[in-house]
Coordinates of C-alpha atoms in Angstrom, one line a residue:
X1447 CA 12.5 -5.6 10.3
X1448 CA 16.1 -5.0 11.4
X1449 CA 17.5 -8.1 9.6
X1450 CA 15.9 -7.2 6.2
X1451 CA 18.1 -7.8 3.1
X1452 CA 19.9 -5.2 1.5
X1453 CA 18.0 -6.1 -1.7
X1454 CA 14.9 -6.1 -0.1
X1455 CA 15.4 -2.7 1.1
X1456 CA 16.4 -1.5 -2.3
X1457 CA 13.1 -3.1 -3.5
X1458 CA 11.0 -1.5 -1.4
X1459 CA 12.9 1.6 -1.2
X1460 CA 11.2 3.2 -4.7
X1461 CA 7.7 3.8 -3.3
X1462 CA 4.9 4.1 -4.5
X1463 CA 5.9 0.7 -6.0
X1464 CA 4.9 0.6 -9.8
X1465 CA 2.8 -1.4 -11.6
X1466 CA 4.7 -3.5 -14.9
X1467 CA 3.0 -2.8 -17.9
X1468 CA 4.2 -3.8 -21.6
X1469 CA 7.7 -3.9 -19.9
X1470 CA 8.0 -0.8 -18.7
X1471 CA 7.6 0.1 -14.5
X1472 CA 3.7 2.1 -14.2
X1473 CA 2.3 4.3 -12.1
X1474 CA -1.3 4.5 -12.2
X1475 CA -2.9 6.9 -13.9
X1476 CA -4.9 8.4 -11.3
X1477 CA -2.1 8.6 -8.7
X1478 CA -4.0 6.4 -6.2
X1479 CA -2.0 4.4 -4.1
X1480 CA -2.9 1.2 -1.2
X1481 CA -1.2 0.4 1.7
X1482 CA 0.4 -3.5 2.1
X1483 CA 0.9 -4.2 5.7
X1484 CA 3.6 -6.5 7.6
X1485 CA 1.0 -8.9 9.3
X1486 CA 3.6 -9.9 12.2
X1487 CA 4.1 -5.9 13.1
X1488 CA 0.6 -4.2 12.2
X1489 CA 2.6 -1.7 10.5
X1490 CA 3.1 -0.4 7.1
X1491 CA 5.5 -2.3 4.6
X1492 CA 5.2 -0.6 1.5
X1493 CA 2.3 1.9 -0.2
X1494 CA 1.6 0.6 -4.3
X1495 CA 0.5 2.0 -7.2
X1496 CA -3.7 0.7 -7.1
X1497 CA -4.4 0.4 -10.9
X1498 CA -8.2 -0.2 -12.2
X1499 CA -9.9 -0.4 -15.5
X1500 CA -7.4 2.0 -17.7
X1501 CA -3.9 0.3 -16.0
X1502 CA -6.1 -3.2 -16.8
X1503 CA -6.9 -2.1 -20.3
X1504 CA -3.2 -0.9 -21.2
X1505 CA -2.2 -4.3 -19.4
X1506 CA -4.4 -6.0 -22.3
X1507 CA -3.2 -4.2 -25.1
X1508 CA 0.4 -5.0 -24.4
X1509 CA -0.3 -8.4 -24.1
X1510 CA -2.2 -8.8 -26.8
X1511 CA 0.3 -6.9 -29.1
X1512 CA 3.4 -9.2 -27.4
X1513 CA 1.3 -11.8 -28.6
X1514 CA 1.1 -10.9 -31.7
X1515 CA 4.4 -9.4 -32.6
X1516 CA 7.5 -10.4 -29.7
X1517 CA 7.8 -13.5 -31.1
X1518 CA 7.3 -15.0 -28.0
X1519 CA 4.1 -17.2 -28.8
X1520 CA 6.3 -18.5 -32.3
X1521 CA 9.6 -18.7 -31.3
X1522 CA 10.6 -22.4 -31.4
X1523 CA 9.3 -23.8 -27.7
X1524 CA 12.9 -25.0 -27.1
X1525 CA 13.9 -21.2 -27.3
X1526 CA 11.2 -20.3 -24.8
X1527 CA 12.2 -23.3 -22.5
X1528 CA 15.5 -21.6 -22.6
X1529 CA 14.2 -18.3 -21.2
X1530 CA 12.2 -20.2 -18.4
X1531 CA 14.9 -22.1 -17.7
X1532 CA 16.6 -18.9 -17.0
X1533 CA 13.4 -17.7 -15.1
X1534 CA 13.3 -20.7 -12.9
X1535 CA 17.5 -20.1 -12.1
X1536 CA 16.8 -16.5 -11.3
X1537 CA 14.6 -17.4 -9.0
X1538 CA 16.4 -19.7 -7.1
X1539 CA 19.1 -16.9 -7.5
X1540 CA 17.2 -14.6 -5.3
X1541 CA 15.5 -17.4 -3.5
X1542 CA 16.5 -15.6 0.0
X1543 CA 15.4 -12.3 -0.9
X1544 CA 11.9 -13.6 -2.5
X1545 CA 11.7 -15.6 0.7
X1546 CA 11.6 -12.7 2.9
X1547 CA 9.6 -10.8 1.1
X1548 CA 6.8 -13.6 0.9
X1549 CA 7.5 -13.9 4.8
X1550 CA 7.0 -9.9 5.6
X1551 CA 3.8 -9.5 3.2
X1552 CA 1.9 -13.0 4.1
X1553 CA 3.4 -13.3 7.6
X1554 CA 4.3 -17.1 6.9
X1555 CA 7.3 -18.0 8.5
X1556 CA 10.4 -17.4 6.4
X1557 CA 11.6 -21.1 6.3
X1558 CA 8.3 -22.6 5.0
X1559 CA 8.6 -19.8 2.3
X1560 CA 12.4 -20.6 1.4
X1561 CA 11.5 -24.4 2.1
X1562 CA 8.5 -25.0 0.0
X1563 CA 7.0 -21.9 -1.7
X1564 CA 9.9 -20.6 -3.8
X1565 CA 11.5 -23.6 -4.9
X1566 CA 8.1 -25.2 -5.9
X1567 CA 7.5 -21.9 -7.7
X1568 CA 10.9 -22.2 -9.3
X1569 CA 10.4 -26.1 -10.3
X1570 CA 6.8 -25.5 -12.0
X1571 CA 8.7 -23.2 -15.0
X1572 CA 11.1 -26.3 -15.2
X1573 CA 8.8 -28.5 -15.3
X1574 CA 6.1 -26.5 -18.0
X1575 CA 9.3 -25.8 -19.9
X1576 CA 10.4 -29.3 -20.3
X1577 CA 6.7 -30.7 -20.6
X1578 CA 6.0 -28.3 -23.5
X1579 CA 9.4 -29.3 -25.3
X1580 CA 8.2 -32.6 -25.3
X1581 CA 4.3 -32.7 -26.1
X1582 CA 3.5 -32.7 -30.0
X1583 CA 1.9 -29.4 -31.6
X1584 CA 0.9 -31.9 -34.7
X1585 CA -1.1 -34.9 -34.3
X1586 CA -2.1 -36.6 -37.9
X1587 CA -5.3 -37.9 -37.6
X1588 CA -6.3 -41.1 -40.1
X1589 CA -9.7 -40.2 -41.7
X1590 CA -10.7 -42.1 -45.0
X1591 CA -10.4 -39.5 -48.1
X1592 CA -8.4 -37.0 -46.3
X1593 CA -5.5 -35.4 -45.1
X1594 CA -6.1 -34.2 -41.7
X1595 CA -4.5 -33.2 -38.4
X1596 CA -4.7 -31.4 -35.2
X1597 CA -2.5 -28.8 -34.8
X1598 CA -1.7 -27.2 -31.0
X1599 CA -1.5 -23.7 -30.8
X1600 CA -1.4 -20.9 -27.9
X1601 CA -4.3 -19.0 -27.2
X1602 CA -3.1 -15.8 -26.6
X1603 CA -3.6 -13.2 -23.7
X1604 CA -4.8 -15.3 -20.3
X1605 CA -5.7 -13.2 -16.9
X1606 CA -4.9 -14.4 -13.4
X1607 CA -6.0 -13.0 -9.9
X1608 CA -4.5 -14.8 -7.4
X1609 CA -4.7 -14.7 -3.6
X1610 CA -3.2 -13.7 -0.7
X1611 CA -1.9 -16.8 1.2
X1612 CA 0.5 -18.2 -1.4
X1613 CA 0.9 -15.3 -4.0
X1614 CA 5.0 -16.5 -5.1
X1615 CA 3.9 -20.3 -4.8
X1616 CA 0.9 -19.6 -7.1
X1617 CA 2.1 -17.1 -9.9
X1618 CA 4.6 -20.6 -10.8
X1619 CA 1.3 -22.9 -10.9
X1620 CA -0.8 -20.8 -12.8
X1621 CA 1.7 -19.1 -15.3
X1622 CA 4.4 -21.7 -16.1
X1623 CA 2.5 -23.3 -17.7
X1624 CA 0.6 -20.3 -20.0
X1625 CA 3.5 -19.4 -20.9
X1626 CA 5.4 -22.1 -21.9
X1627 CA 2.5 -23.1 -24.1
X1628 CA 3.0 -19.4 -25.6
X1629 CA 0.5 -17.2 -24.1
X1630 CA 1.0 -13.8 -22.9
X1631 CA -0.8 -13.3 -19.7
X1632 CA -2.0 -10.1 -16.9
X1633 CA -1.3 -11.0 -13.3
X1634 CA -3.3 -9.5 -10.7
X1635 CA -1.8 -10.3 -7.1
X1636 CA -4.0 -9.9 -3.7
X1637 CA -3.8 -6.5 -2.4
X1638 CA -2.6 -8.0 0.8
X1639 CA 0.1 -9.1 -0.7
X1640 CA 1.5 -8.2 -4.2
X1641 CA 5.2 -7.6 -3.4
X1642 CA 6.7 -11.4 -4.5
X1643 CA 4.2 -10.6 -7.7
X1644 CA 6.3 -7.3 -8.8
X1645 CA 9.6 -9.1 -8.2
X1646 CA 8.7 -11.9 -10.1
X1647 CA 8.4 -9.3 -12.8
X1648 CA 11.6 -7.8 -12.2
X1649 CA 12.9 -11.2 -12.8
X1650 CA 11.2 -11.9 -15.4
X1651 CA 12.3 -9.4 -17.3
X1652 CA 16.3 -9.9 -16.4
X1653 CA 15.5 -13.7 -17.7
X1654 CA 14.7 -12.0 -21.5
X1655 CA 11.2 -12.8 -21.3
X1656 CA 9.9 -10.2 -24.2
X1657 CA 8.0 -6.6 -23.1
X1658 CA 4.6 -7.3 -22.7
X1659 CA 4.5 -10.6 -22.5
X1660 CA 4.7 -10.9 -18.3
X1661 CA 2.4 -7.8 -17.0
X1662 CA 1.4 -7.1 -13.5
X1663 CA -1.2 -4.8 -12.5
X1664 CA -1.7 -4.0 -8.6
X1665 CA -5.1 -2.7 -6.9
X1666 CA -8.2 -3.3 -5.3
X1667 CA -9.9 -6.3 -6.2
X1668 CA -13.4 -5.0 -6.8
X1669 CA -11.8 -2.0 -9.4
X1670 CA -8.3 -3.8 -11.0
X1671 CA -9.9 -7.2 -10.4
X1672 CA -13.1 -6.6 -11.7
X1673 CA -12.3 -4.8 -14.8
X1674 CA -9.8 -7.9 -15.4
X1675 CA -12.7 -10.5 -15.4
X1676 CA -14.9 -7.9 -17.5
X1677 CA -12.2 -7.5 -20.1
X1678 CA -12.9 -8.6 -23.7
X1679 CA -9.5 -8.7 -24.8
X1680 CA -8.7 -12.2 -23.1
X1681 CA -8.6 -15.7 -24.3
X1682 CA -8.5 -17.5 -20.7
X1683 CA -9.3 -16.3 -17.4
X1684 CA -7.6 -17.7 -13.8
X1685 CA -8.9 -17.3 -10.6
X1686 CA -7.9 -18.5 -7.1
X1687 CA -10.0 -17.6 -3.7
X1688 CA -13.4 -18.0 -2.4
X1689 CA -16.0 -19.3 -4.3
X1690 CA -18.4 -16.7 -3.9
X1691 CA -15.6 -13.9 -5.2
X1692 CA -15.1 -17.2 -7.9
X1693 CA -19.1 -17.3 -9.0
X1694 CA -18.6 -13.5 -10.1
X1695 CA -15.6 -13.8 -11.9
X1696 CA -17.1 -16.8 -13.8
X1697 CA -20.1 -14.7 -14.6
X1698 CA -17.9 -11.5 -15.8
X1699 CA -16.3 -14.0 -18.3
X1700 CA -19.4 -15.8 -19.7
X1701 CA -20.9 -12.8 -20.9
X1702 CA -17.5 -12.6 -23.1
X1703 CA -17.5 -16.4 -23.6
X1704 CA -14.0 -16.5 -22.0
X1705 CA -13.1 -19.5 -20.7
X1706 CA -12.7 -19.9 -16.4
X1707 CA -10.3 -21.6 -14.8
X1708 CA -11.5 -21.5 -10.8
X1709 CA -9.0 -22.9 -7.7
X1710 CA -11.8 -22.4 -5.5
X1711 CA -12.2 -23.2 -1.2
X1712 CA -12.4 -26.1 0.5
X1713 CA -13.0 -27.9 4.1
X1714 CA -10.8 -30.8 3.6
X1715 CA -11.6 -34.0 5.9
X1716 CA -9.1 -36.5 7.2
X1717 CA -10.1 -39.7 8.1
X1718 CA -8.3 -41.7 10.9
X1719 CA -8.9 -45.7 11.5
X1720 CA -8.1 -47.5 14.8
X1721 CA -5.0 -49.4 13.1
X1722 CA -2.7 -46.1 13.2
X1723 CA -0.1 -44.4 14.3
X1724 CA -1.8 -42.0 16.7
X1725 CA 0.9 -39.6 17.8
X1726 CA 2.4 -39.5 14.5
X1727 CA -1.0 -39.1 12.6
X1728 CA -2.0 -36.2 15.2
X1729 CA 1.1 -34.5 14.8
X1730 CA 0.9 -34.8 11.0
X1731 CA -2.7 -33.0 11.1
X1732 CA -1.8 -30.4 13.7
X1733 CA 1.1 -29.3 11.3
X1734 CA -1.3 -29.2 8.5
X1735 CA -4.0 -27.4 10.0
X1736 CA -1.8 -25.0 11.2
X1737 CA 0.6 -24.6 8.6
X1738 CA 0.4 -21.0 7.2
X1739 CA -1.7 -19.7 10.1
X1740 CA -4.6 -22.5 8.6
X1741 CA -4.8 -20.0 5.5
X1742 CA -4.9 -23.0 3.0
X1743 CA -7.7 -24.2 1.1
X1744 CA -7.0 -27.4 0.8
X1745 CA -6.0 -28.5 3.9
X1746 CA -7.4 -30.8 6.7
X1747 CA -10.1 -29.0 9.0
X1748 CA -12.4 -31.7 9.5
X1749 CA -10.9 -34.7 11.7
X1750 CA -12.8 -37.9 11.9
X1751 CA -11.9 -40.1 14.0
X1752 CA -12.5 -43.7 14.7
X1753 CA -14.2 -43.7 18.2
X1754 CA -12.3 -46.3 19.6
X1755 CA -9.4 -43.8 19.2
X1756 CA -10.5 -40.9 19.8
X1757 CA -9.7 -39.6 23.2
X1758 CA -6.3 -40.8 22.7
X1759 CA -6.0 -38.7 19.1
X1760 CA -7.5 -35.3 21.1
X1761 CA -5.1 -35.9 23.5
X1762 CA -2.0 -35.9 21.8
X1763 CA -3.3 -33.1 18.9
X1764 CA -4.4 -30.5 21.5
X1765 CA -0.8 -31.1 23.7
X1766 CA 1.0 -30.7 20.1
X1767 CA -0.9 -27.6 18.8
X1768 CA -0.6 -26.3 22.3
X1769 CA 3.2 -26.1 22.1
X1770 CA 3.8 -25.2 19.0
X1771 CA 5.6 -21.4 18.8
X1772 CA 3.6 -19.0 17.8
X1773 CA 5.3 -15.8 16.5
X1774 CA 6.9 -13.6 13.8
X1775 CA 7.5 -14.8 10.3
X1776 CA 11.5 -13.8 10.7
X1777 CA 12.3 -15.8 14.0
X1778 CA 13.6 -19.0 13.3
X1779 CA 11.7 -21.2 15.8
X1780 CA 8.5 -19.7 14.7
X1781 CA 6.0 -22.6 13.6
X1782 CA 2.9 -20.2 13.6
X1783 CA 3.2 -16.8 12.0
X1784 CA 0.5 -14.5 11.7
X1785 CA -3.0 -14.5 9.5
X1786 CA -2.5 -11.9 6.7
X1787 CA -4.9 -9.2 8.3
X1788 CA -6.9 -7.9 11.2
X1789 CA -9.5 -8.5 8.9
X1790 CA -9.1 -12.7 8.4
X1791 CA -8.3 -12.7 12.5
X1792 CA -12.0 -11.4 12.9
X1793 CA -13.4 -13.6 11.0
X1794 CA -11.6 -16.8 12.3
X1795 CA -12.9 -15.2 15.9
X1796 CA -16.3 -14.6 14.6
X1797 CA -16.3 -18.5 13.1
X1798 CA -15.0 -19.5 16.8
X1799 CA -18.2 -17.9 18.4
X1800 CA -20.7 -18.5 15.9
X1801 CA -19.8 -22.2 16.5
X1802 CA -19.8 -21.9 20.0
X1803 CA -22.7 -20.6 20.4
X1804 CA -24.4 -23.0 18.1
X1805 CA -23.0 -26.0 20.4
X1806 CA -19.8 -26.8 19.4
X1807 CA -17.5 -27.8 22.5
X1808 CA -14.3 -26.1 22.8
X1809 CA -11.3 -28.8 23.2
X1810 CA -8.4 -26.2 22.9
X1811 CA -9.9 -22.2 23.3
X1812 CA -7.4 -20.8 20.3
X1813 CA -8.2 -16.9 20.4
X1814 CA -5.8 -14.2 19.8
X1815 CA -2.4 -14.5 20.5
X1816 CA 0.5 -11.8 22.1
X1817 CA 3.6 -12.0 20.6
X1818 CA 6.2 -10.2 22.8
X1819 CA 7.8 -7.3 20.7
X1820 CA 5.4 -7.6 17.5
X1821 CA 2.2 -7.0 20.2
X1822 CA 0.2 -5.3 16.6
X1823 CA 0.7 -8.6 14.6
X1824 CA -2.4 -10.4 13.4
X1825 CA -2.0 -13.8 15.7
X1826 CA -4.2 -16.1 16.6
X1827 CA -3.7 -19.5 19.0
X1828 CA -4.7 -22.6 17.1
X1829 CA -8.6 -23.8 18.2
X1830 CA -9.8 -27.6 18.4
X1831 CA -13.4 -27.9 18.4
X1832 CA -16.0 -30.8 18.5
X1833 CA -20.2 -31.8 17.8
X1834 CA -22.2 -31.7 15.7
X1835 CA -21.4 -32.3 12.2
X1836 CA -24.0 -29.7 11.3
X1837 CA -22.0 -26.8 13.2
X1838 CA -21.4 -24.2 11.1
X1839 CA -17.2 -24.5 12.3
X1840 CA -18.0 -28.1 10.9
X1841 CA -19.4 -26.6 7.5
X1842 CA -17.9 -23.6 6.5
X1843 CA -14.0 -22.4 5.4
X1844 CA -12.9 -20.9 8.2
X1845 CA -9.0 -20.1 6.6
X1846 CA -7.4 -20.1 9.9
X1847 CA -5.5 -22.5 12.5
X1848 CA -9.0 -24.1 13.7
X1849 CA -9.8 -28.2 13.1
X1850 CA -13.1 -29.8 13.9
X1851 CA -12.9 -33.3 15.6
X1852 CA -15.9 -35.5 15.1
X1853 CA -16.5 -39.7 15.6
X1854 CA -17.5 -42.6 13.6
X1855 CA -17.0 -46.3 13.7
X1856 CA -18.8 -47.4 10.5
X1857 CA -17.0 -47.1 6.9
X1858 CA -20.0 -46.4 4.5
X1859 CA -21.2 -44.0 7.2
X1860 CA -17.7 -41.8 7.5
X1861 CA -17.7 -41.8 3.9
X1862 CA -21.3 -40.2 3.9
X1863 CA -20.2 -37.7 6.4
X1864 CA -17.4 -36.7 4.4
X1865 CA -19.2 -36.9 1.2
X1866 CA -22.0 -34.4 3.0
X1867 CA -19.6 -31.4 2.3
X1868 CA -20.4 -29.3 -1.1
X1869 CA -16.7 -28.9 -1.0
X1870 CA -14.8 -31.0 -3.1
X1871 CA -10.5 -30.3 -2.8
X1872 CA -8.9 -32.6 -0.8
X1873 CA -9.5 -35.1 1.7
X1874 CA -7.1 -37.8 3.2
X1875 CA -7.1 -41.0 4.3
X1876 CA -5.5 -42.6 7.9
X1877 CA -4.6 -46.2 8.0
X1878 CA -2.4 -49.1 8.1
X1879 CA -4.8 -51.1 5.8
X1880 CA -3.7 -50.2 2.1
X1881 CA -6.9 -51.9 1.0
X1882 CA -9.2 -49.8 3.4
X1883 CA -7.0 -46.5 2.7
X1884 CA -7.6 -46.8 -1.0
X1885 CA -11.0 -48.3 -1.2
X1886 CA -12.2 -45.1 1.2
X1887 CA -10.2 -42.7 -1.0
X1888 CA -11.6 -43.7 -4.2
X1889 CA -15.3 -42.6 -2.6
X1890 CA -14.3 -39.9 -0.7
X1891 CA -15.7 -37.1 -3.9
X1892 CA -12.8 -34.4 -4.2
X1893 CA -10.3 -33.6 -6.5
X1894 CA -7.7 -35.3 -4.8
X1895 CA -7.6 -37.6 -2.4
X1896 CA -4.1 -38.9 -0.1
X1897 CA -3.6 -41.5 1.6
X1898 CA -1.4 -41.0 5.4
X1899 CA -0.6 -37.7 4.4
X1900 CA -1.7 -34.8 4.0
X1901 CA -1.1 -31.4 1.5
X1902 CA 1.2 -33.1 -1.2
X1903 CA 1.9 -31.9 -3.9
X1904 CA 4.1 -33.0 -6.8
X1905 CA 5.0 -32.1 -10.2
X1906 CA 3.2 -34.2 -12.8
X1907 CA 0.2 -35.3 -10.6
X1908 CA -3.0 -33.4 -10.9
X1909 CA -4.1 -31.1 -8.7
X1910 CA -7.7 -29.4 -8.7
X1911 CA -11.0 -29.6 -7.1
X1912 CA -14.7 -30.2 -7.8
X1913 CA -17.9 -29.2 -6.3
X1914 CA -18.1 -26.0 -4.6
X1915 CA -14.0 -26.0 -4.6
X1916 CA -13.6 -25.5 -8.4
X1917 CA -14.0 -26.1 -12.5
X1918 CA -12.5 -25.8 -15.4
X1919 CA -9.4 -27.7 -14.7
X1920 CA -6.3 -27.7 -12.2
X1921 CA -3.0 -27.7 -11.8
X1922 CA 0.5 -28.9 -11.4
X1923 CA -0.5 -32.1 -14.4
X1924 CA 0.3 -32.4 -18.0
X1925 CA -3.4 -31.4 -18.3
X1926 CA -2.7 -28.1 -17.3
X1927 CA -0.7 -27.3 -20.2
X1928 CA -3.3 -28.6 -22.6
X1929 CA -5.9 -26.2 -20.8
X1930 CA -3.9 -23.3 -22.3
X1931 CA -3.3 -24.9 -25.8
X1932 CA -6.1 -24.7 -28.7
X1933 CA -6.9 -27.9 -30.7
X1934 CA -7.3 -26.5 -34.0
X1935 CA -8.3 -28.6 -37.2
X1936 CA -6.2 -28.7 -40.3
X1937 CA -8.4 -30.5 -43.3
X1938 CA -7.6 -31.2 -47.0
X1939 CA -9.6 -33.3 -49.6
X1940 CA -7.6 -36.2 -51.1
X1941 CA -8.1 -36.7 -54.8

């Protein structure tokens, strides 16, 4: 950490970091704190205020009163779209310093957070701000006898708990677009990883966004998490993780009829016809699959390949993951960083042997990795595996650098195989026939499927999943911001 920012060091300087409730910097209540490790080092990177039920409920009640009294939820939306603007130019203000920050508490290599993460985050407030300027809060709607219409209105406070592997990228997809609809919303970050969560706050509130209508409450997921999802006080609930953390959450807010948004898993599939590319297709999935340390849900892991190519395709994937650098998030050549724990590096080892030992043929070992001078970082060799497609490595979200090749030469049946997953993100499609690439992608059953490419992402096209990978709407679309808008009916007799 010798080359960390002077801001950065000022940020994390004020420890225990406090929690930013009704606009004011928090320490919990209890006095507890948690530890947030640098995954690249082993070692300790700041200790944070861990709130739970009472920091949750105090988050609530300033929300709800922002919502109710700041102004922000009926100020004219060009007026908010002003003050996200601003957001959105702070950020790329203090894109450097959010970048390192992102890269010390994931372990992501710095350039894919300063390339991708925080200017995406940065372009989602833009975006929500100028969608919401232009979508009508009035509709008129033509019913013999009387004068009716639909009027738009925010629902007030929303919760989000987001994950650990993209915590900057996904605080701009979920809350852009509550907030420029005029919600006030309660952010709960990973534990893992909740430092680019409090900055955004910080910025936030140098952008004029109102007191309480941007809170942030750190802890443990099963005590600040939980009470969030149990909380009556909220109109709309987001979650992003695992499905089976996502089946509780959904449960928590059914018994207060508070609607769930879920960004759930996945075990994405790409699928690679004979008529390709095949060094430029295998590098494209090796950088995918290994992109963040593999910790992205909806990203390749399952490779099928058309047989007559397929010796060819493991040759030139396992020579490309093979060389790519594996090391700390700061070091500029770095193409692999670490996974965010000792805890996720056990259980992609643990997925590696369990698959293994159920039959699954090695093609490139992966394992743990040694990183000279950071020999405590959480780092693991990217693994290649083939077999059966019933292998549990074949099956499962593993959330780490690990693909699973498997064969076909039939159309119907690939799609079948694919199809066979009760996942449902994001799959992709390899080929030089358009027809073929989007006759295969309309069947492949996900929420999105892309055609020679994979992991794109773009402002204005829906992104979400189905299945086991998620409900109640996605992100990133115009559909997003209607998810956070009421429809509310406005009737009057004609005489």
């Amino acid at each position: 950490m010798n080359d960390v920012l002077p801001a950065v060091k000022t940020f994390l300087a004020s420890q225990p970091l406090k929690m930013f409730i009704g606009g004011r910097w928090t320490e919990a209540r209890s006095g507890k704190t948690f530890a947030t490790l640098d995954p690249g080092e082993g070692s300790l990177l700041a200790n944070v205020f861990a709130g739970d039920a009472v920091e949750v409920d105090a988050a609530v009640t300033a929300a709800q009163e922002a919502f109710q009294k700041s102004g922000w939820a009926t100020m004219p939306v060009n007026d908010r779209a002003v003050i996200l603007h601003r957001l959105a130019d702070l950020i790329d203000k203090h894109a450097e310093i959010i970048s390192q920050i992102e890269s010390l508490d994931v372990g992501k290599p710095r350039s894919q957070a300063a390339a991708f993460d925080v200017p995406h985050s940065a372009q989602s407030f833009r975006y929500y701000a100028d969608l919401a300027v232009h979508t009508r809060r009035r509709e008129p709607i033509a019913v013999s006898g009387f004068d009716a219409r639909t009027v738009r209105l925010p629902y007030g406070v929303c919760g989000f708990i987001f994950p650990w592997n993209f915590p900057f990228l996904l605080v701009g997809w979920g809350v852009a677009p509550a907030l420029a609809a005029g919600n006030t919303v309660v952010i709960k970050p990973a534990e893992d990883t909740p430092l680019s969560t409090l900055y955004f706050a910080k910025l936030a509130e140098e952008a004029g966004v109102p007191a309480g209508v941007v809170n942030v409450v750190t802890g443990l997921g099963e005590t600040a998490g939980g009470a969030l999802s149990r909380h009556p006080g909220l109109k709309r609930m987001s979650f992003t993780g695992s499905p089976e953390v996502g089946r509780l959450i959904a449960e928590a807010c059914g018994r207060n009829l508070v609607p769930a948004k879920l960004e759930l898993g996945g075990k994405g599939a790409a699928v690679i016809f004979d008529d390709v590319n095949i060094t430029a297709v295998a590098d494209a999935l090796a950088a995918a699959v290994t992109l963040n340390a593999g910790q992205v849900c909806c990203t390749a892991t399952r490779w099928l390949v058309h047989e007559k190519v397929r010796d060819e395709f493991i040759q030139r994937a396992t020579a490309t993951m093979s060389g790519l650098k594996i090391g700390y998030g700061a070091m500029a050549d770095t193409n692999i960083g670490p996974v965010v724990s000792e805890k996720q590096r056990a259980r992609v080892l643990g997925y590696l042997d369990k698959g293994v030992k159920a039959g699954a043929k090695l093609l490139l070992a992966g394992g743990r990795a040694e990183v000279k001078g950071h020999e405590h970082g959480f780092y693991l060799k990217p693994a290649l595996l083939t077999g059966d497609p019933g292998n549990i490595c074949a099956r499962d979200e593993i959330f780490g650098p690990v693909a699973y090749v498997m064969t076909f030469k039939d159309e119907d049946k690939v799609i079948e195989l694919v199809n066979s997953s009760p996942y449902g993100l994001a799959n992709s499609v390899w080929s030089n026939d358009l027809d073929r690439a989007n006759r295969v992608a309309e069947k492949l059953v996900a929420g999105n499927s892309w055609i020679n490419a994979h992991n794109l992402f773009a402002h204005g096209i829906p992104y979400a999943g189905c299945n086991l990978s998620g409900c109640g709407g996605g992100v990133l679309g115009p559909e997003t911001l209607a998810d956070y808008l009421r429809n509310q009916s406005v009737v009057r007799v004609l005489a």
